[in-house]
Structure formats: C-alpha cells, structure tokens
Amino acid sequence: MPLTAHLNELRKRLIICVAFITFSTVICYFNYSPIANFFITPFKSVSIFGGSINVNTIYEGFFVKLKLSFISGVLFSIPILLYQFCRFILPGLKSNEKKWLFIILIISSCLSMTSTYMGYTIVFPYIVSFLLTNEFIPSNINVLLNYQQNLSYIISFLIGSLLIFQSPIILSILLAKNMITRKFLWKNSRWFILGIVIVSAMITPPDIISQLTLSIPLILCYFSCILIAKFMKWGH
C-alpha cells in the first residue's frame, strides 16, 4: 500500500476511536452516580473513623462529573481501541508476529486486570484505613476529605499502576529481540529499582505504604522477566 493509503487507514481508525470515546463519555455522563459510587467505595472506611467526604465549591461537583465521565469513557473504550490498533497493524505482520501480538495482548490484559483489582479491593482501602488511624490523626481532630482531591488520588493510583504494570511486557520484548541483555539488567538492577521507587512515589498518594505496595510487585516483575529471559534464552 502507498503511504497515502496507510495514512487514510490510520485516520479512519483514529476517527472510530475518538467517536467511540465520545459516545462512551456521554453514556457515562448520564450514568454518573454508579460510576462515582464505584470510585468512592474504597473510601468507605472514612465513616468508620467519624469522617466524611465533602465538596468545597459549588462548581466542584460539575467539573468532577465531566472529568470522571471522560476517564470512564476512555476506560470503557479500551477494547475498541485495542481492536482498532490490531486492525491497523495486523496486515503488516507475519504469522509468527501475529501470534506474539495476541500473546502480548492477553498477558497485558491479565496484568491490567490484576493490578486494578488488587489496587481497588486491597491496596487502596488499606491505605485509607492506615492513614486515618490515631497514629497519624489525633482523636480530637475531625476528618473532612475533599471529594475532588481524593477521587483524583484513587484515579491516578489505579491508572498509574495499570500503566506501569505494562513495563514487564516492554522489558520482555526488548529481551526477546536481544535489544538489551540479561547481564546489563542484572548489573544495573539497583538503578532500575531506584527508578521504580521514584515512579511509584510520583503516581501514588504521599505516603510510604502506598509507594511500597506499588513498587514491590514491580520489582518482583523486573526480576521475573530476567528469570524468564534466562529460561527462554533471550538477551544473550
């Protein structure tokens, strides 16, 4: 195919993606209550400590609704986005490359669902309960959490963990293509660990517990990639 044909195909796929994201965002906007309840559920322990979640301005609820509807629309559109991505690149791949693409998508989906599930049901509720204890907040201090700020915390935590848990996929591809060696990764592991800790600190709430709950699984994934590469004889 000539370059113009590829560009036309790309434009077609992008238009479909944008249209579906827009459609999903509108649907989420008109079904906002269950979506908001979903994201606010990990904060249910706030009431146990005598606290509440509040808004500070009359505009806050409106802007949060727009932001959350768009984010939810993008998340619900991910299957369509992946489908359009595959439709665009599959014609240019060999049969063996197509097989590896589907394997990568399956593993990536499993990592995404696992990280999201653990973050939503285990990690973040634990973070909330831990930080609201009397060890950090005296018993005579009222707990009044801001609605917008704390929704941003959990959204950034879930999306950030979802994205960075794709790093083992990228690392495995680099090893499989011998673009990076196992010796290099092992020799510089302390710097990669430091980078993981820094990135985890950037996307999590400012406390050591949430940072460790994200960085420790990533460090384990890092060394798991090296072991798998050794077994598969990648990264000579």
CSV table of C-alpha atoms in Angstrom, one decimal:
chain,number,residue,atom,x,y,z
A,1,MET,CA,0.0,0.0,0.0
A,2,PRO,CA,1.2,3.5,-0.7
A,3,LEU,CA,1.9,6.0,2.1
A,4,THR,CA,-1.4,7.9,1.5
A,5,ALA,CA,-3.4,4.6,1.8
A,6,HIS,CA,-1.7,3.9,5.2
A,7,LEU,CA,-2.5,7.5,6.4
A,8,ASN,CA,-6.1,7.2,5.2
A,9,GLU,CA,-6.4,3.9,7.1
A,10,LEU,CA,-4.9,5.5,10.2
A,11,ARG,CA,-7.2,8.4,10.0
A,12,LYS,CA,-10.2,6.0,9.7
A,13,ARG,CA,-9.1,4.1,12.8
A,14,LEU,CA,-8.5,7.3,14.8
A,15,ILE,CA,-11.9,8.7,13.9
A,16,ILE,CA,-13.5,5.5,15.1
A,17,CYS,CA,-11.6,5.6,18.3
A,18,VAL,CA,-12.5,9.3,19.0
A,19,ALA,CA,-16.1,8.7,18.1
A,20,PHE,CA,-16.4,5.7,20.5
A,21,ILE,CA,-14.6,7.6,23.3
A,22,THR,CA,-17.1,10.5,22.8
A,23,PHE,CA,-20.0,8.1,22.8
A,24,SER,CA,-18.8,6.3,25.9
A,25,THR,CA,-18.2,9.6,27.7
A,26,VAL,CA,-21.8,10.7,27.0
A,27,ILE,CA,-23.1,7.4,28.3
A,28,CYS,CA,-21.0,7.7,31.4
A,29,TYR,CA,-22.1,11.3,32.0
A,30,PHE,CA,-25.8,10.2,32.1
A,31,ASN,CA,-25.0,7.2,34.3
A,32,TYR,CA,-22.7,9.1,36.6
A,33,SER,CA,-24.0,8.0,40.0
A,34,PRO,CA,-22.9,4.3,39.9
A,35,ILE,CA,-19.5,5.3,38.4
A,36,ALA,CA,-18.9,7.9,41.2
A,37,ASN,CA,-20.0,5.3,43.8
A,38,PHE,CA,-17.6,2.8,42.3
A,39,PHE,CA,-14.6,5.1,42.7
A,40,ILE,CA,-15.7,6.4,46.1
A,41,THR,CA,-16.3,2.9,47.6
A,42,PRO,CA,-12.6,2.4,48.7
A,43,PHE,CA,-13.1,5.4,51.0
A,44,LYS,CA,-16.0,3.7,52.9
A,45,SER,CA,-13.7,3.3,56.0
A,46,VAL,CA,-13.7,7.1,56.3
A,47,SER,CA,-17.1,6.9,58.0
A,48,ILE,CA,-15.8,4.3,60.5
A,49,PHE,CA,-13.3,6.9,61.7
A,50,GLY,CA,-16.0,9.5,62.0
A,51,GLY,CA,-15.1,11.3,58.8
A,52,SER,CA,-16.9,12.4,55.7
A,53,ILE,CA,-16.2,13.4,52.1
A,54,ASN,CA,-17.1,17.0,51.2
A,55,VAL,CA,-17.1,19.5,48.4
A,56,ASN,CA,-15.6,22.9,48.9
A,57,THR,CA,-17.2,24.9,46.0
A,58,ILE,CA,-20.5,24.8,44.1
A,59,TYR,CA,-18.5,24.1,40.8
A,60,GLU,CA,-16.6,21.2,42.2
A,61,GLY,CA,-19.3,18.5,41.5
A,62,PHE,CA,-19.8,19.7,38.0
A,63,PHE,CA,-16.1,19.6,37.0
A,64,VAL,CA,-15.6,16.3,38.7
A,65,LYS,CA,-18.5,14.8,36.8
A,66,LEU,CA,-17.0,15.9,33.5
A,67,LYS,CA,-13.6,14.6,34.3
A,68,LEU,CA,-14.8,11.3,35.7
A,69,SER,CA,-17.1,10.8,32.7
A,70,PHE,CA,-14.3,11.3,30.3
A,71,ILE,CA,-11.9,9.0,32.2
A,72,SER,CA,-14.5,6.3,32.4
A,73,GLY,CA,-15.4,6.7,28.7
A,74,VAL,CA,-11.7,6.1,27.8
A,75,LEU,CA,-11.5,3.0,30.1
A,76,PHE,CA,-14.7,1.5,28.6
A,77,SER,CA,-13.4,2.2,25.1
A,78,ILE,CA,-10.1,0.2,25.7
A,79,PRO,CA,-11.4,-3.0,24.0
A,80,ILE,CA,-12.4,-1.0,20.9
A,81,LEU,CA,-9.1,0.9,20.9
A,82,LEU,CA,-7.2,-2.3,21.0
A,83,TYR,CA,-9.3,-3.8,18.3
A,84,GLN,CA,-8.7,-0.8,16.0
A,85,PHE,CA,-5.0,-0.9,16.8
A,86,CYS,CA,-4.9,-4.6,15.8
A,87,ARG,CA,-6.8,-4.0,12.6
A,88,PHE,CA,-4.3,-1.3,11.6
A,89,ILE,CA,-1.1,-3.3,12.2
A,90,LEU,CA,-2.1,-6.9,11.6
A,91,PRO,CA,-1.9,-6.7,7.8
A,92,GLY,CA,1.8,-5.8,8.0
A,93,LEU,CA,2.7,-8.6,10.4
A,94,LYS,CA,3.9,-12.1,9.7
A,95,SER,CA,2.1,-15.1,11.1
A,96,ASN,CA,4.6,-15.6,13.8
A,97,GLU,CA,4.5,-11.9,14.8
A,98,LYS,CA,0.7,-12.0,14.9
A,99,LYS,CA,0.9,-14.9,17.3
A,100,TRP,CA,3.2,-13.0,19.6
A,101,LEU,CA,0.9,-9.9,19.4
A,102,PHE,CA,-2.0,-11.8,20.7
A,103,ILE,CA,0.1,-13.4,23.4
A,104,ILE,CA,1.3,-9.9,24.5
A,105,LEU,CA,-2.3,-8.6,24.5
A,106,ILE,CA,-3.5,-11.4,26.6
A,107,ILE,CA,-0.7,-11.1,29.2
A,108,SER,CA,-1.1,-7.3,29.2
A,109,SER,CA,-4.8,-7.6,29.8
A,110,CYS,CA,-4.2,-10.1,32.7
A,111,LEU,CA,-1.6,-7.7,34.3
A,112,SER,CA,-4.0,-4.8,33.9
A,113,MET,CA,-7.0,-6.6,35.5
A,114,THR,CA,-4.8,-8.0,38.3
A,115,SER,CA,-3.2,-4.6,39.1
A,116,THR,CA,-6.6,-2.8,39.0
A,117,TYR,CA,-8.3,-5.5,41.1
A,118,MET,CA,-5.6,-5.5,43.8
A,119,GLY,CA,-5.4,-1.7,43.8
A,120,TYR,CA,-9.1,-1.3,44.1
A,121,THR,CA,-10.1,-4.0,46.6
A,122,ILE,CA,-6.9,-4.4,48.7
A,123,VAL,CA,-4.2,-1.8,48.4
A,124,PHE,CA,-6.1,1.5,48.3
A,125,PRO,CA,-8.7,0.6,51.0
A,126,TYR,CA,-5.8,-0.4,53.2
A,127,ILE,CA,-4.0,2.9,52.5
A,128,VAL,CA,-7.1,4.8,53.5
A,129,SER,CA,-7.7,2.9,56.7
A,130,PHE,CA,-4.0,3.0,57.7
A,131,LEU,CA,-3.6,6.8,57.2
A,132,LEU,CA,-6.8,7.6,59.1
A,133,THR,CA,-5.7,5.8,62.3
A,134,ASN,CA,-5.0,7.7,65.5
A,135,GLU,CA,-1.3,7.1,64.9
A,136,PHE,CA,-1.4,9.9,62.3
A,137,ILE,CA,-4.6,11.8,63.2
A,138,PRO,CA,-5.4,12.6,66.9
A,139,SER,CA,-8.8,11.5,68.1
A,140,ASN,CA,-9.9,15.2,68.7
A,141,ILE,CA,-9.3,16.1,65.0
A,142,ASN,CA,-12.2,15.8,62.6
A,143,VAL,CA,-11.7,14.1,59.2
A,144,LEU,CA,-13.1,16.1,56.3
A,145,LEU,CA,-11.9,14.8,53.0
A,146,ASN,CA,-12.2,16.7,49.8
A,147,TYR,CA,-14.3,15.0,47.1
A,148,GLN,CA,-12.4,16.1,44.0
A,149,GLN,CA,-8.9,15.7,45.5
A,150,ASN,CA,-9.5,12.2,46.8
A,151,LEU,CA,-11.1,11.0,43.6
A,152,SER,CA,-8.0,12.2,41.8
A,153,TYR,CA,-5.9,10.2,44.2
A,154,ILE,CA,-7.6,6.9,43.5
A,155,ILE,CA,-7.9,7.5,39.8
A,156,SER,CA,-4.2,8.4,39.4
A,157,PHE,CA,-3.3,5.4,41.6
A,158,LEU,CA,-5.3,2.9,39.6
A,159,ILE,CA,-4.4,4.3,36.1
A,160,GLY,CA,-0.8,4.7,37.1
A,161,SER,CA,-0.5,1.2,38.5
A,162,LEU,CA,-2.3,-0.1,35.4
A,163,LEU,CA,0.2,1.6,33.0
A,164,ILE,CA,3.4,0.8,34.8
A,165,PHE,CA,2.4,-2.8,35.2
A,166,GLN,CA,2.8,-3.0,31.4
A,167,SER,CA,6.6,-2.4,31.8
A,168,PRO,CA,7.3,-6.2,32.2
A,169,ILE,CA,5.8,-6.6,28.7
A,170,ILE,CA,8.1,-4.0,27.2
A,171,LEU,CA,11.1,-5.4,29.0
A,172,SER,CA,10.4,-8.9,27.8
A,173,ILE,CA,10.1,-7.7,24.2
A,174,LEU,CA,13.4,-5.9,24.5
A,175,LEU,CA,15.0,-9.1,25.8
A,176,ALA,CA,13.4,-11.3,23.2
A,177,LYS,CA,14.7,-9.1,20.4
A,178,ASN,CA,18.1,-9.0,22.1
A,179,MET,CA,18.0,-5.2,22.2
A,180,ILE,CA,19.0,-5.5,25.9
A,181,THR,CA,20.9,-8.2,27.7
A,182,ARG,CA,20.2,-10.0,31.0
A,183,LYS,CA,23.7,-9.1,32.2
A,184,PHE,CA,23.0,-5.4,31.7
A,185,LEU,CA,19.7,-5.7,33.6
A,186,TRP,CA,21.3,-7.6,36.5
A,187,LYS,CA,24.3,-5.4,36.7
A,188,ASN,CA,22.2,-2.2,36.8
A,189,SER,CA,19.3,-3.6,38.8
A,190,ARG,CA,19.9,-1.2,41.7
A,191,TRP,CA,19.3,1.8,39.3
A,192,PHE,CA,16.2,0.2,37.9
A,193,ILE,CA,14.9,-0.4,41.4
A,194,LEU,CA,15.6,3.2,42.3
A,195,GLY,CA,13.7,4.3,39.2
A,196,ILE,CA,10.7,2.0,40.1
A,197,VAL,CA,10.6,3.5,43.6
A,198,ILE,CA,10.7,7.1,42.2
A,199,VAL,CA,7.9,6.5,39.6
A,200,SER,CA,5.8,4.8,42.3
A,201,ALA,CA,6.2,7.8,44.6
A,202,MET,CA,5.2,10.1,41.7
A,203,ILE,CA,1.8,8.4,41.0
A,204,THR,CA,0.7,7.4,44.5
A,205,PRO,CA,-0.5,9.4,47.5
A,206,PRO,CA,2.4,10.9,49.5
A,207,ASP,CA,2.9,8.1,52.0
A,208,ILE,CA,5.4,5.2,52.2
A,209,ILE,CA,2.8,2.5,52.4
A,210,SER,CA,1.1,3.2,49.1
A,211,GLN,CA,4.5,3.6,47.4
A,212,LEU,CA,5.8,0.3,48.7
A,213,THR,CA,2.6,-1.6,47.7
A,214,LEU,CA,3.2,-0.4,44.1
A,215,SER,CA,6.9,-0.6,43.9
A,216,ILE,CA,7.5,-4.1,45.5
A,217,PRO,CA,5.3,-6.0,42.9
A,218,LEU,CA,7.1,-4.1,40.1
A,219,ILE,CA,10.5,-5.1,41.5
A,220,LEU,CA,9.4,-8.7,41.6
A,221,CYS,CA,8.1,-8.4,38.0
A,222,TYR,CA,11.5,-7.0,37.0
A,223,PHE,CA,13.5,-10.0,38.3
A,224,SER,CA,10.8,-12.4,37.0
A,225,CYS,CA,11.5,-11.0,33.5
A,226,ILE,CA,15.2,-11.7,33.9
A,227,LEU,CA,14.5,-15.3,35.0
A,228,ILE,CA,12.0,-15.9,32.2
A,229,ALA,CA,14.5,-14.5,29.7
A,230,LYS,CA,17.2,-16.9,31.0
A,231,PHE,CA,14.8,-19.8,30.6
A,232,MET,CA,13.8,-18.7,27.1
A,233,LYS,CA,17.5,-17.9,26.2
A,234,TRP,CA,16.7,-14.2,25.5
A,235,GLY,CA,19.0,-11.3,26.0
A,236,HIS,CA,22.3,-13.0,25.4
